[in-house]
Amino acid sequence: MDSPQLLQASKSRPAPETKRLTVAKVLVILFLSLLVVTQLYPLLWLFLYSLKTNEEILSGSFFSLPETLQWSNYEVAFESGNYVRYLGNSLLVTSVTMFGVILLSSMTAYAISRFRWRCASAVMLLFLIGMMIPLQSTLLPLMLIFKQVKLLNTHGSLILPYMAFSMPIAIFILSGFMKTIPLELEESALMDGAGVFRIFRSMLLPISVPPMMTVCILTFITIWNEYILAATFISSERLKTLPFGVNSFVSQYSVNYGAIGAFLVLGALPVILMYFLLADKITQGMLAGAVKG
């Protein structure tokens, strides 16, 4: 027989909690489900749009399915839209911009967050003000400057503004993360004889990989579909980026809507692929500097 002490202990042991769906949880689930639908439906609609003929697009219902899948639209988009050339130009401009943003913003964030100097707060404020400058207000000044230095109609006329407009948010994210790194790590490295550049290269950069991935993804998404600067500064067909491919299917008397949809799907594939491969890095980078460790 069990002893009275064991029986008493078993009676006093709390029963396992059962998971219950409260009204708040149900509302949260419904809201997130609605959010998923509203985010995924435009992609699904665009994919179905790219498989329709012009007659179905112009005369059919907005929600109608294609009667016959027009995969030939993708062949037309790939060949007539100069997809490979425009894709190469976009990859070149985006990759160089991302490399420059990561290099310059990481060094700037390191100087602002880890060094003690009088103007650190003023410099950080200056970069934060840069986040509020609208892109359209810089078109005319940049065009005049690039014309004087003979940078118009080159990829450099895109890379430099892209870097300038991407660096403020990058510095904000990286500096917020670097402030959470314990100073004892740098002190121990200094005692071992490491210099500032060695500490930055061998210690700070490896630790800052999550926020750097966040910066890369945000920069990639922002630049990939940018059209205003590219349309203003680039006139050569050889140097145009991916958004210009849509103009290939618009003529004076007709528009190939199905090919436009197919080209938009092909243009969105690199962004979707990169986002799904590195989506977890966005959360890690955004939350990395949220808690003081």
Coordinates of C-alpha atoms in Angstrom, one line a residue:
M1 CA 0.0 0.0 0.0
D2 CA 1.1 3.5 -0.7
S3 CA 2.2 5.6 2.3
P4 CA 0.0 8.6 3.3
Q5 CA 2.8 10.9 2.4
L6 CA 2.9 9.7 -1.2
L7 CA -0.9 9.9 -1.5
Q8 CA -0.9 13.4 -0.2
A9 CA 1.9 14.4 -2.6
S10 CA 0.1 12.9 -5.6
K11 CA -3.1 14.8 -4.7
S12 CA -1.2 18.1 -4.3
R13 CA 0.5 17.7 -7.7
P14 CA -1.0 20.2 -10.2
A15 CA -2.9 18.7 -13.1
P16 CA -1.4 19.2 -16.5
E17 CA -2.7 22.3 -18.2
T18 CA -4.8 21.9 -21.3
K19 CA -4.4 24.2 -24.2
R20 CA -7.6 26.3 -24.7
L21 CA -8.4 28.5 -27.6
T22 CA -9.4 31.8 -26.2
V23 CA -11.2 34.6 -28.1
A24 CA -7.9 36.5 -28.3
K25 CA -6.1 33.5 -29.9
V26 CA -8.9 32.9 -32.4
L27 CA -8.8 36.6 -33.4
V28 CA -5.0 36.5 -33.8
I29 CA -5.3 33.3 -35.9
L30 CA -8.0 34.8 -38.1
F31 CA -6.0 38.1 -38.5
L32 CA -2.8 36.2 -39.5
S33 CA -4.7 33.9 -41.9
L34 CA -6.2 37.0 -43.5
L35 CA -2.8 38.6 -43.8
V36 CA -1.4 35.5 -45.4
V37 CA -4.2 35.4 -48.0
T38 CA -3.8 39.1 -48.8
Q39 CA 0.0 38.7 -49.3
L40 CA -0.2 35.5 -51.4
Y41 CA -3.2 36.3 -53.5
P42 CA -1.5 39.0 -55.6
L43 CA 1.3 36.5 -56.5
L44 CA -1.2 33.9 -57.4
W45 CA -3.2 36.3 -59.5
L46 CA -0.1 37.5 -61.3
F47 CA 0.9 33.9 -62.1
L48 CA -2.6 33.2 -63.5
Y49 CA -2.5 36.5 -65.4
S50 CA 0.7 35.5 -67.1
L51 CA -1.0 32.3 -68.5
K52 CA -3.9 34.1 -70.2
T53 CA -4.3 35.4 -73.7
N54 CA -5.0 39.1 -74.4
E55 CA -8.6 38.3 -75.2
E56 CA -9.1 36.6 -71.8
I57 CA -7.4 39.5 -70.0
L58 CA -9.4 42.2 -71.7
S59 CA -12.8 40.5 -71.9
G60 CA -12.8 37.9 -69.1
S61 CA -13.6 38.3 -65.4
F62 CA -10.9 39.7 -63.1
F63 CA -11.0 36.4 -61.1
S64 CA -11.4 34.0 -64.0
L65 CA -9.0 31.2 -64.6
P66 CA -7.3 30.8 -68.0
E67 CA -9.1 28.4 -70.4
T68 CA -5.7 27.2 -71.8
L69 CA -2.4 27.7 -70.1
Q70 CA -0.4 30.0 -72.3
W71 CA 3.2 28.9 -71.5
S72 CA 4.3 30.6 -74.7
N73 CA 4.0 33.9 -72.8
Y74 CA 7.1 33.0 -70.9
E75 CA 9.0 32.2 -74.1
V76 CA 8.1 35.6 -75.5
A77 CA 9.0 37.3 -72.3
F78 CA 12.4 35.6 -72.1
E79 CA 13.3 36.3 -75.7
S80 CA 11.6 39.6 -76.7
G81 CA 12.1 41.2 -73.3
N82 CA 15.9 40.8 -73.3
Y83 CA 15.5 39.0 -70.0
V84 CA 19.1 37.7 -69.7
R85 CA 20.7 41.1 -70.5
Y86 CA 18.5 43.0 -68.2
L87 CA 18.9 40.4 -65.5
G88 CA 22.7 40.6 -65.7
N89 CA 22.6 44.4 -65.4
S90 CA 20.3 44.2 -62.4
L91 CA 22.5 41.6 -60.7
L92 CA 25.6 43.7 -61.4
V93 CA 24.2 46.9 -60.0
T94 CA 22.5 45.2 -57.0
S95 CA 25.5 43.1 -56.0
V96 CA 28.0 46.0 -56.2
T97 CA 25.6 48.2 -54.2
M98 CA 25.1 45.6 -51.5
F99 CA 28.8 45.1 -51.2
G100 CA 29.4 48.8 -50.9
V101 CA 26.6 49.3 -48.4
I102 CA 27.8 46.5 -46.2
L103 CA 31.4 47.6 -46.2
L104 CA 30.8 51.3 -45.6
S105 CA 27.9 51.0 -43.2
S106 CA 29.6 48.4 -41.1
M107 CA 32.7 50.6 -40.7
T108 CA 30.6 53.7 -39.9
A109 CA 28.4 51.8 -37.4
Y110 CA 31.6 50.5 -35.7
A111 CA 33.0 54.0 -35.4
I112 CA 29.7 55.4 -34.1
S113 CA 28.8 52.6 -31.6
R114 CA 32.2 51.5 -30.3
F115 CA 34.4 54.7 -30.3
R116 CA 34.0 57.6 -27.8
W117 CA 34.2 60.8 -29.7
R118 CA 32.3 64.1 -29.5
C119 CA 30.5 64.1 -32.8
A120 CA 29.2 60.5 -32.7
S121 CA 25.7 61.5 -31.9
A122 CA 25.7 64.3 -34.4
V123 CA 26.9 62.0 -37.2
M124 CA 24.3 59.4 -36.3
L125 CA 21.6 62.1 -36.4
L126 CA 22.8 63.2 -39.8
F127 CA 22.4 59.7 -41.2
L128 CA 19.0 59.4 -39.7
I129 CA 18.0 62.7 -41.4
G130 CA 19.1 61.1 -44.6
M131 CA 16.3 58.5 -44.2
M132 CA 13.7 61.2 -44.5
I133 CA 14.9 62.7 -47.8
P134 CA 12.6 61.7 -50.7
L135 CA 14.2 60.1 -53.7
Q136 CA 12.4 62.3 -56.2
S137 CA 13.8 65.5 -54.8
T138 CA 17.4 64.4 -55.7
L139 CA 16.8 63.7 -59.4
L140 CA 17.7 67.1 -60.8
P141 CA 20.7 67.8 -58.6
L142 CA 22.1 64.3 -59.2
M143 CA 21.6 64.6 -63.0
L144 CA 23.5 67.9 -63.1
I145 CA 26.3 66.5 -60.9
F146 CA 26.6 63.3 -63.0
K147 CA 26.6 65.3 -66.2
Q148 CA 29.5 67.3 -65.0
V149 CA 31.6 64.3 -63.9
K150 CA 30.5 62.3 -67.0
L151 CA 28.7 59.5 -65.1
L152 CA 25.4 59.8 -66.9
N153 CA 24.4 56.6 -68.8
T154 CA 26.7 54.4 -66.7
H155 CA 26.0 51.9 -64.0
G156 CA 27.9 54.2 -61.6
S157 CA 25.0 56.7 -61.8
L158 CA 22.8 54.1 -60.3
I159 CA 25.2 52.5 -57.8
L160 CA 26.2 55.7 -56.0
P161 CA 22.6 56.9 -55.3
Y162 CA 21.5 53.5 -54.4
M163 CA 24.3 53.2 -51.8
A164 CA 23.6 56.7 -50.5
F165 CA 19.9 56.0 -49.9
S166 CA 20.5 52.5 -48.5
M167 CA 23.2 53.4 -46.0
P168 CA 21.1 55.2 -43.3
I169 CA 18.9 52.3 -42.5
A170 CA 21.9 50.0 -42.7
I171 CA 23.9 52.1 -40.2
F172 CA 20.8 52.3 -37.9
I173 CA 20.5 48.5 -37.8
L174 CA 24.2 47.7 -37.5
S175 CA 25.0 50.3 -34.9
G176 CA 22.0 49.2 -32.8
F177 CA 23.4 45.6 -32.8
M178 CA 27.1 46.6 -32.2
K179 CA 26.1 48.5 -29.1
T180 CA 25.0 45.3 -27.5
I181 CA 28.4 43.6 -27.9
P182 CA 30.2 43.5 -24.5
L183 CA 33.3 45.7 -24.3
E184 CA 35.2 43.0 -22.6
L185 CA 35.7 41.2 -25.9
E186 CA 37.5 44.2 -27.4
E187 CA 39.5 44.7 -24.2
S188 CA 40.8 41.2 -24.2
A189 CA 41.7 41.4 -27.8
L190 CA 43.6 44.7 -27.2
M191 CA 45.5 43.0 -24.3
D192 CA 46.5 40.3 -26.8
G193 CA 48.0 42.9 -29.1
A194 CA 45.2 43.2 -31.7
G195 CA 44.6 46.5 -33.4
V196 CA 41.4 48.3 -34.3
F197 CA 41.2 46.9 -37.8
R198 CA 42.0 43.4 -36.6
I199 CA 39.3 43.6 -34.0
F200 CA 36.8 44.9 -36.6
R201 CA 37.7 42.3 -39.2
S202 CA 38.2 39.2 -37.0
M203 CA 35.7 39.9 -34.2
L204 CA 33.0 42.4 -35.0
L205 CA 32.2 41.3 -38.6
P206 CA 31.7 37.6 -37.8
I207 CA 29.4 38.5 -34.8
S208 CA 27.4 40.9 -37.0
V209 CA 26.4 38.4 -39.7
P210 CA 22.7 38.3 -38.8
P211 CA 22.1 42.1 -39.1
M212 CA 24.3 42.2 -42.2
M213 CA 22.0 39.6 -43.8
T214 CA 19.0 41.8 -42.9
V215 CA 20.7 44.8 -44.5
C216 CA 21.5 42.7 -47.7
I217 CA 17.9 41.5 -48.0
L218 CA 16.4 45.0 -47.5
T219 CA 18.8 46.6 -49.9
F220 CA 18.2 43.9 -52.5
I221 CA 14.4 44.2 -52.4
T222 CA 14.6 48.0 -52.5
I223 CA 16.9 48.2 -55.5
W224 CA 15.7 45.3 -57.6
N225 CA 12.5 46.9 -58.8
E226 CA 13.7 50.6 -58.7
Y227 CA 12.6 52.4 -61.8
I228 CA 12.8 56.2 -61.3
L229 CA 16.5 56.6 -61.1
A230 CA 17.2 54.0 -63.7
A231 CA 14.8 55.7 -66.2
T232 CA 16.4 59.1 -65.5
F233 CA 20.1 58.3 -65.7
I234 CA 20.2 55.3 -68.1
S235 CA 19.3 55.7 -71.8
S236 CA 21.5 53.0 -73.4
E237 CA 19.7 49.8 -74.2
R238 CA 22.8 47.8 -73.3
L239 CA 22.9 49.2 -69.7
K240 CA 19.2 49.1 -68.7
T241 CA 18.0 47.0 -65.7
L242 CA 15.2 44.5 -65.4
P243 CA 12.2 46.8 -64.9
F244 CA 12.7 48.2 -68.4
G245 CA 11.9 44.8 -69.9
V246 CA 8.1 45.6 -69.5
N247 CA 8.5 48.3 -72.2
S248 CA 9.4 45.7 -74.8
F249 CA 5.8 44.5 -75.0
V250 CA 4.2 47.9 -75.4
S251 CA 4.0 49.2 -79.0
Q252 CA 2.1 52.1 -80.6
Y253 CA -0.9 49.9 -81.6
S254 CA -0.9 46.9 -79.3
V255 CA 0.1 45.6 -75.8
N256 CA 1.0 42.0 -75.0
Y257 CA -0.5 41.8 -71.5
G258 CA 0.2 38.1 -71.1
A259 CA 3.9 38.6 -71.9
I260 CA 4.1 41.5 -69.4
G261 CA 2.7 39.3 -66.7
A262 CA 5.2 36.5 -67.5
F263 CA 8.0 39.0 -67.5
L264 CA 6.9 40.3 -64.1
V265 CA 6.8 36.8 -62.7
L266 CA 10.4 36.1 -64.0
G267 CA 11.5 39.4 -62.5
A268 CA 10.0 38.6 -59.1
L269 CA 11.5 35.1 -58.9
P270 CA 15.0 36.2 -57.7
V271 CA 13.5 38.4 -54.9
I272 CA 11.1 35.6 -53.8
L273 CA 13.9 33.0 -53.9
M274 CA 16.3 35.2 -51.9
Y275 CA 13.6 36.1 -49.4
F276 CA 12.7 32.4 -48.7
L277 CA 16.3 31.4 -48.4
L278 CA 17.2 34.1 -46.0
A279 CA 13.8 35.0 -44.3
D280 CA 14.9 33.8 -40.9
K281 CA 17.9 36.2 -41.0
I282 CA 15.6 39.2 -41.2
T283 CA 14.0 38.3 -37.8
Q284 CA 17.4 37.5 -36.3
G285 CA 18.9 40.8 -37.5
M286 CA 15.9 42.9 -36.4
L287 CA 15.8 41.3 -32.9
A288 CA 19.6 41.1 -32.4
G289 CA 19.9 44.5 -30.9
A290 CA 16.5 44.7 -29.2
V291 CA 17.6 43.2 -25.9
K292 CA 20.7 44.4 -24.1
G293 CA 22.8 41.2 -23.5

